Each structure stands twice: as C-alpha cells, then as structure tokens.
C-alpha cells in the first residue's frame, strides 16, 4: 500500500476514534461536557421506625443538603436497603460505617433518649452520621452533630459541621474508598 494511502487511512481512523471517544474539540466555541463526581446512593428502610418518620426525613434531608457525593434515599417497600432503621425502647445506637452499596448497617432510634429530653431530629441525623462512617466526638459542643448526648438536651442542631461534612465526603470520594468494609462496631449513644 502506498505511503499516502496509509497516512490517509491513519488520519481517518484517528478522527473516528477521537469523535467516538468524546475527546475535546480544538474549537473553543464547542461546549465540552464537564466531569462529575460519582454519587453513591444509599437506601434506607424506616418501615420499623414508627413514630420517627418526620425525624428521619429531616435527618436525611440534612445530610443530603450538606454532602454531595453520597445520597440517602428511601428504599422501595420490601426492597433492599443499606441502612435499616428501627425504633427501640433503649438508647440510640448504630453500626459504624461507612456503609457501601450492597452492604448493610443498622440504626436503632431509642426512645430512652427522647424520654430524657433529647431532640429526635438530632438523634436521627447523628445516628445516620455513624452509618456514613463518623464516630462519636464526645465530649463536644452542640455545633458538632457527632457530639451526640454530650451536647446536652437543649441542643437541637441536626446539621453536620464542616469537619463532619469533609469526613463523609472523603469516605465516599473514590472507587478505592468503595472497597473499604464497614467497621462493624455498634456505637451506643448513652450519656
């Protein structure tokens, strides 16, 4: 085959590969797609958490508003869930994550803490924080969601602070992090 035919064939093949691979155009007027970080979706099942639905919804909304690479969504009835939430009569407790899709952790929302005056929404958001891989930070101020009961019964803050948000973002930042297994410890949040 003559050299000019090889060059022509190679140029055409290269143009085809670049076009089908979505490689950036040299023309600055052509808008390029932006890379987006993968979002890990975790399903929660609160079908056994009667009386806690509003607090769970508010806790989920707080996490979803404050972290961008993990999303908590309600599981379909009877469907699989990574976070199983149940109402109990004892102290709140949860399995320490970070939980991964296809794995499972348990959150127990205990009425003993509510009877003692602790805020339901703060409890729910705090226990979900454990599922996302955050340990307790006791003692701690009300501004730290993970300070839990050590912040006192007057504390109603259900919003993770910058450090807590950053740790969760880091826990779900990459495919490498996705291979990390759940810690497996159960953290009881009694004072």
Short mmCIF file of C-alpha atoms in Angstrom, two decimals:
data_model
loop_
_atom_site.label_atom_id
_atom_site.label_comp_id
_atom_site.label_asym_id
_atom_site.label_seq_id
_atom_site.Cartn_x
_atom_site.Cartn_y
_atom_site.Cartn_z
CA UNK A 1 0.00 0.00 0.00
CA UNK A 2 1.41 3.42 -0.88
CA UNK A 3 2.53 5.66 2.00
CA UNK A 4 -0.07 8.37 1.20
CA UNK A 5 -2.86 5.79 1.47
CA UNK A 6 -1.52 4.64 4.89
CA UNK A 7 -1.40 8.23 6.12
CA UNK A 8 -4.92 8.93 4.84
CA UNK A 9 -6.27 5.73 6.47
CA UNK A 10 -4.48 6.53 9.74
CA UNK A 11 -5.80 10.08 9.79
CA UNK A 12 -9.37 8.90 9.15
CA UNK A 13 -9.10 6.25 11.85
CA UNK A 14 -7.71 8.74 14.33
CA UNK A 15 -10.52 11.20 13.57
CA UNK A 16 -13.08 8.42 14.06
CA UNK A 17 -11.58 7.31 17.38
CA UNK A 18 -11.44 10.88 18.68
CA UNK A 19 -15.02 11.56 17.65
CA UNK A 20 -16.42 8.40 19.21
CA UNK A 21 -14.35 8.71 22.38
CA UNK A 22 -15.70 12.17 23.13
CA UNK A 23 -12.25 13.79 23.14
CA UNK A 24 -12.36 17.57 23.48
CA UNK A 25 -12.62 19.55 20.28
CA UNK A 26 -9.93 22.07 19.47
CA UNK A 27 -12.71 24.56 18.70
CA UNK A 28 -13.25 26.62 21.91
CA UNK A 29 -16.76 27.55 20.74
CA UNK A 30 -17.85 23.91 21.12
CA UNK A 31 -19.06 23.32 24.68
CA UNK A 32 -17.33 20.41 26.38
CA UNK A 33 -19.03 18.11 28.87
CA UNK A 34 -17.98 18.60 32.48
CA UNK A 35 -16.71 15.72 34.54
CA UNK A 36 -18.91 14.99 37.54
CA UNK A 37 -18.05 13.08 40.66
CA UNK A 38 -19.86 9.80 41.14
CA UNK A 39 -22.63 9.92 43.70
CA UNK A 40 -23.08 6.90 45.94
CA UNK A 41 -26.75 6.20 46.56
CA UNK A 42 -27.63 4.51 49.85
CA UNK A 43 -31.15 3.28 50.53
CA UNK A 44 -32.69 3.35 53.98
CA UNK A 45 -35.62 1.34 55.31
CA UNK A 46 -37.53 3.01 58.13
CA UNK A 47 -40.57 0.72 57.96
CA UNK A 48 -39.85 -0.45 61.54
CA UNK A 49 -39.29 3.04 62.96
CA UNK A 50 -42.87 4.08 63.73
CA UNK A 51 -43.06 7.50 65.33
CA UNK A 52 -39.67 8.56 63.96
CA UNK A 53 -40.63 9.19 60.32
CA UNK A 54 -40.50 13.01 60.48
CA UNK A 55 -37.18 13.00 62.37
CA UNK A 56 -35.67 10.51 59.91
CA UNK A 57 -36.86 12.57 56.94
CA UNK A 58 -35.33 15.71 58.47
CA UNK A 59 -32.06 13.91 59.29
CA UNK A 60 -31.84 12.52 55.75
CA UNK A 61 -32.58 15.98 54.31
CA UNK A 62 -29.81 17.48 56.44
CA UNK A 63 -27.22 15.00 55.15
CA UNK A 64 -28.41 15.28 51.55
CA UNK A 65 -28.18 19.09 51.72
CA UNK A 66 -24.68 19.04 53.20
CA UNK A 67 -22.77 16.35 51.28
CA UNK A 68 -22.62 15.94 47.53
CA UNK A 69 -21.12 12.55 46.78
CA UNK A 70 -23.46 10.37 48.82
CA UNK A 71 -27.26 10.44 48.62
CA UNK A 72 -29.70 8.88 51.07
CA UNK A 73 -32.98 7.70 49.52
CA UNK A 74 -35.90 5.77 50.93
CA UNK A 75 -35.90 2.13 49.87
CA UNK A 76 -38.87 0.73 47.99
CA UNK A 77 -41.27 -1.14 50.30
CA UNK A 78 -39.85 -4.62 50.83
CA UNK A 79 -36.77 -3.73 48.76
CA UNK A 80 -33.13 -3.94 49.77
CA UNK A 81 -31.62 -1.24 51.97
CA UNK A 82 -28.11 -0.43 53.13
CA UNK A 83 -29.37 1.34 56.26
CA UNK A 84 -32.05 -0.44 58.30
CA UNK A 85 -33.64 1.88 60.86
CA UNK A 86 -35.71 0.57 63.76
CA UNK A 87 -37.39 2.15 66.78
CA UNK A 88 -36.38 0.71 70.15
CA UNK A 89 -37.01 1.46 73.81
CA UNK A 90 -33.32 1.73 74.76
CA UNK A 91 -30.60 4.25 73.91
CA UNK A 92 -29.93 5.15 70.28
CA UNK A 93 -27.16 3.15 68.66
CA UNK A 94 -25.81 2.38 65.21
CA UNK A 95 -23.27 0.29 63.35
CA UNK A 96 -20.23 2.36 62.42
CA UNK A 97 -19.80 2.58 58.64
CA UNK A 98 -19.12 3.85 56.11
CA UNK A 99 -21.71 1.55 54.63
CA UNK A 100 -21.36 0.69 50.93
CA UNK A 101 -23.99 -0.21 48.35
CA UNK A 102 -24.91 -3.86 48.79
CA UNK A 103 -23.74 -3.92 52.43
CA UNK A 104 -25.91 -3.22 55.47
CA UNK A 105 -25.80 -1.36 58.77
CA UNK A 106 -28.41 -0.97 61.49
CA UNK A 107 -29.61 2.19 63.21
CA UNK A 108 -31.65 1.94 66.40
CA UNK A 109 -33.52 5.07 67.38
CA UNK A 110 -34.09 4.65 71.11
CA UNK A 111 -36.97 6.26 72.92
CA UNK A 112 -34.96 6.41 76.17
CA UNK A 113 -33.05 9.42 74.82
CA UNK A 114 -36.31 11.15 73.85
CA UNK A 115 -37.75 10.44 77.33
CA UNK A 116 -34.65 12.08 78.79
CA UNK A 117 -35.24 15.21 76.67
CA UNK A 118 -33.00 14.76 73.60
CA UNK A 119 -34.19 16.04 70.20
CA UNK A 120 -35.49 13.35 67.79
CA UNK A 121 -34.17 15.00 64.62
CA UNK A 122 -30.70 15.46 66.11
CA UNK A 123 -30.74 11.80 67.20
CA UNK A 124 -31.72 10.60 63.71
CA UNK A 125 -29.13 12.77 61.93
CA UNK A 126 -26.44 11.74 64.45
CA UNK A 127 -27.14 8.00 64.04
CA UNK A 128 -27.15 8.36 60.23
CA UNK A 129 -23.74 10.01 60.63
CA UNK A 130 -22.47 6.76 62.17
CA UNK A 131 -23.73 4.86 59.11
CA UNK A 132 -21.73 7.26 56.93
CA UNK A 133 -18.57 6.48 58.90
CA UNK A 134 -18.43 9.12 61.63
CA UNK A 135 -17.57 8.10 65.20
CA UNK A 136 -18.71 9.99 68.27
CA UNK A 137 -16.80 13.13 69.26
CA UNK A 138 -17.60 13.14 72.97
CA UNK A 139 -17.43 15.39 74.76
CA UNK A 140 -18.22 18.03 72.24
CA UNK A 141 -20.20 21.20 71.65
CA UNK A 142 -23.68 21.44 70.12
CA UNK A 143 -22.11 22.64 66.85
CA UNK A 144 -20.71 19.11 66.36
CA UNK A 145 -23.51 16.78 65.30
CA UNK A 146 -21.41 13.80 66.31
CA UNK A 147 -21.01 15.09 69.88
CA UNK A 148 -24.38 13.43 70.47
CA UNK A 149 -25.69 13.39 74.00
CA UNK A 150 -22.63 15.20 75.41
CA UNK A 151 -24.01 18.46 73.95
CA UNK A 152 -26.98 18.26 76.34
CA UNK A 153 -30.73 18.11 75.96
CA UNK A 154 -31.05 21.76 74.92
CA UNK A 155 -29.07 21.08 71.74
CA UNK A 156 -31.25 20.64 68.65
CA UNK A 157 -28.55 21.03 65.97
CA UNK A 158 -29.04 18.35 63.30
CA UNK A 159 -26.56 19.77 60.77
CA UNK A 160 -23.06 18.33 60.34
CA UNK A 161 -20.26 20.87 60.72
CA UNK A 162 -17.53 21.45 58.12
CA UNK A 163 -15.23 18.77 59.54
CA UNK A 164 -18.01 16.18 59.65
CA UNK A 165 -19.09 17.01 56.10
CA UNK A 166 -15.50 16.76 54.90
CA UNK A 167 -15.01 13.33 56.51
CA UNK A 168 -18.15 11.95 54.86
CA UNK A 169 -17.10 13.44 51.51
CA UNK A 170 -13.74 11.73 51.97
CA UNK A 171 -15.38 8.42 52.95
CA UNK A 172 -17.24 8.35 49.63
CA UNK A 173 -14.67 10.12 47.45
CA UNK A 174 -13.35 7.38 45.20
CA UNK A 175 -13.58 3.86 43.93
CA UNK A 176 -10.73 3.00 46.30
CA UNK A 177 -12.85 4.10 49.24
CA UNK A 178 -15.70 1.94 47.94
CA UNK A 179 -13.69 -1.18 48.74
CA UNK A 180 -13.36 -0.29 52.44
CA UNK A 181 -15.53 -2.52 54.60
CA UNK A 182 -17.92 -1.40 57.31
CA UNK A 183 -16.18 -1.06 60.68
CA UNK A 184 -18.88 -3.22 62.28
CA UNK A 185 -18.71 -1.73 65.78
CA UNK A 186 -22.01 -0.75 67.35
CA UNK A 187 -21.86 2.67 68.96
CA UNK A 188 -24.32 3.25 71.83
CA UNK A 189 -25.08 6.91 72.35
CA UNK A 190 -25.95 6.92 76.04
CA UNK A 191 -24.53 9.77 78.11
#
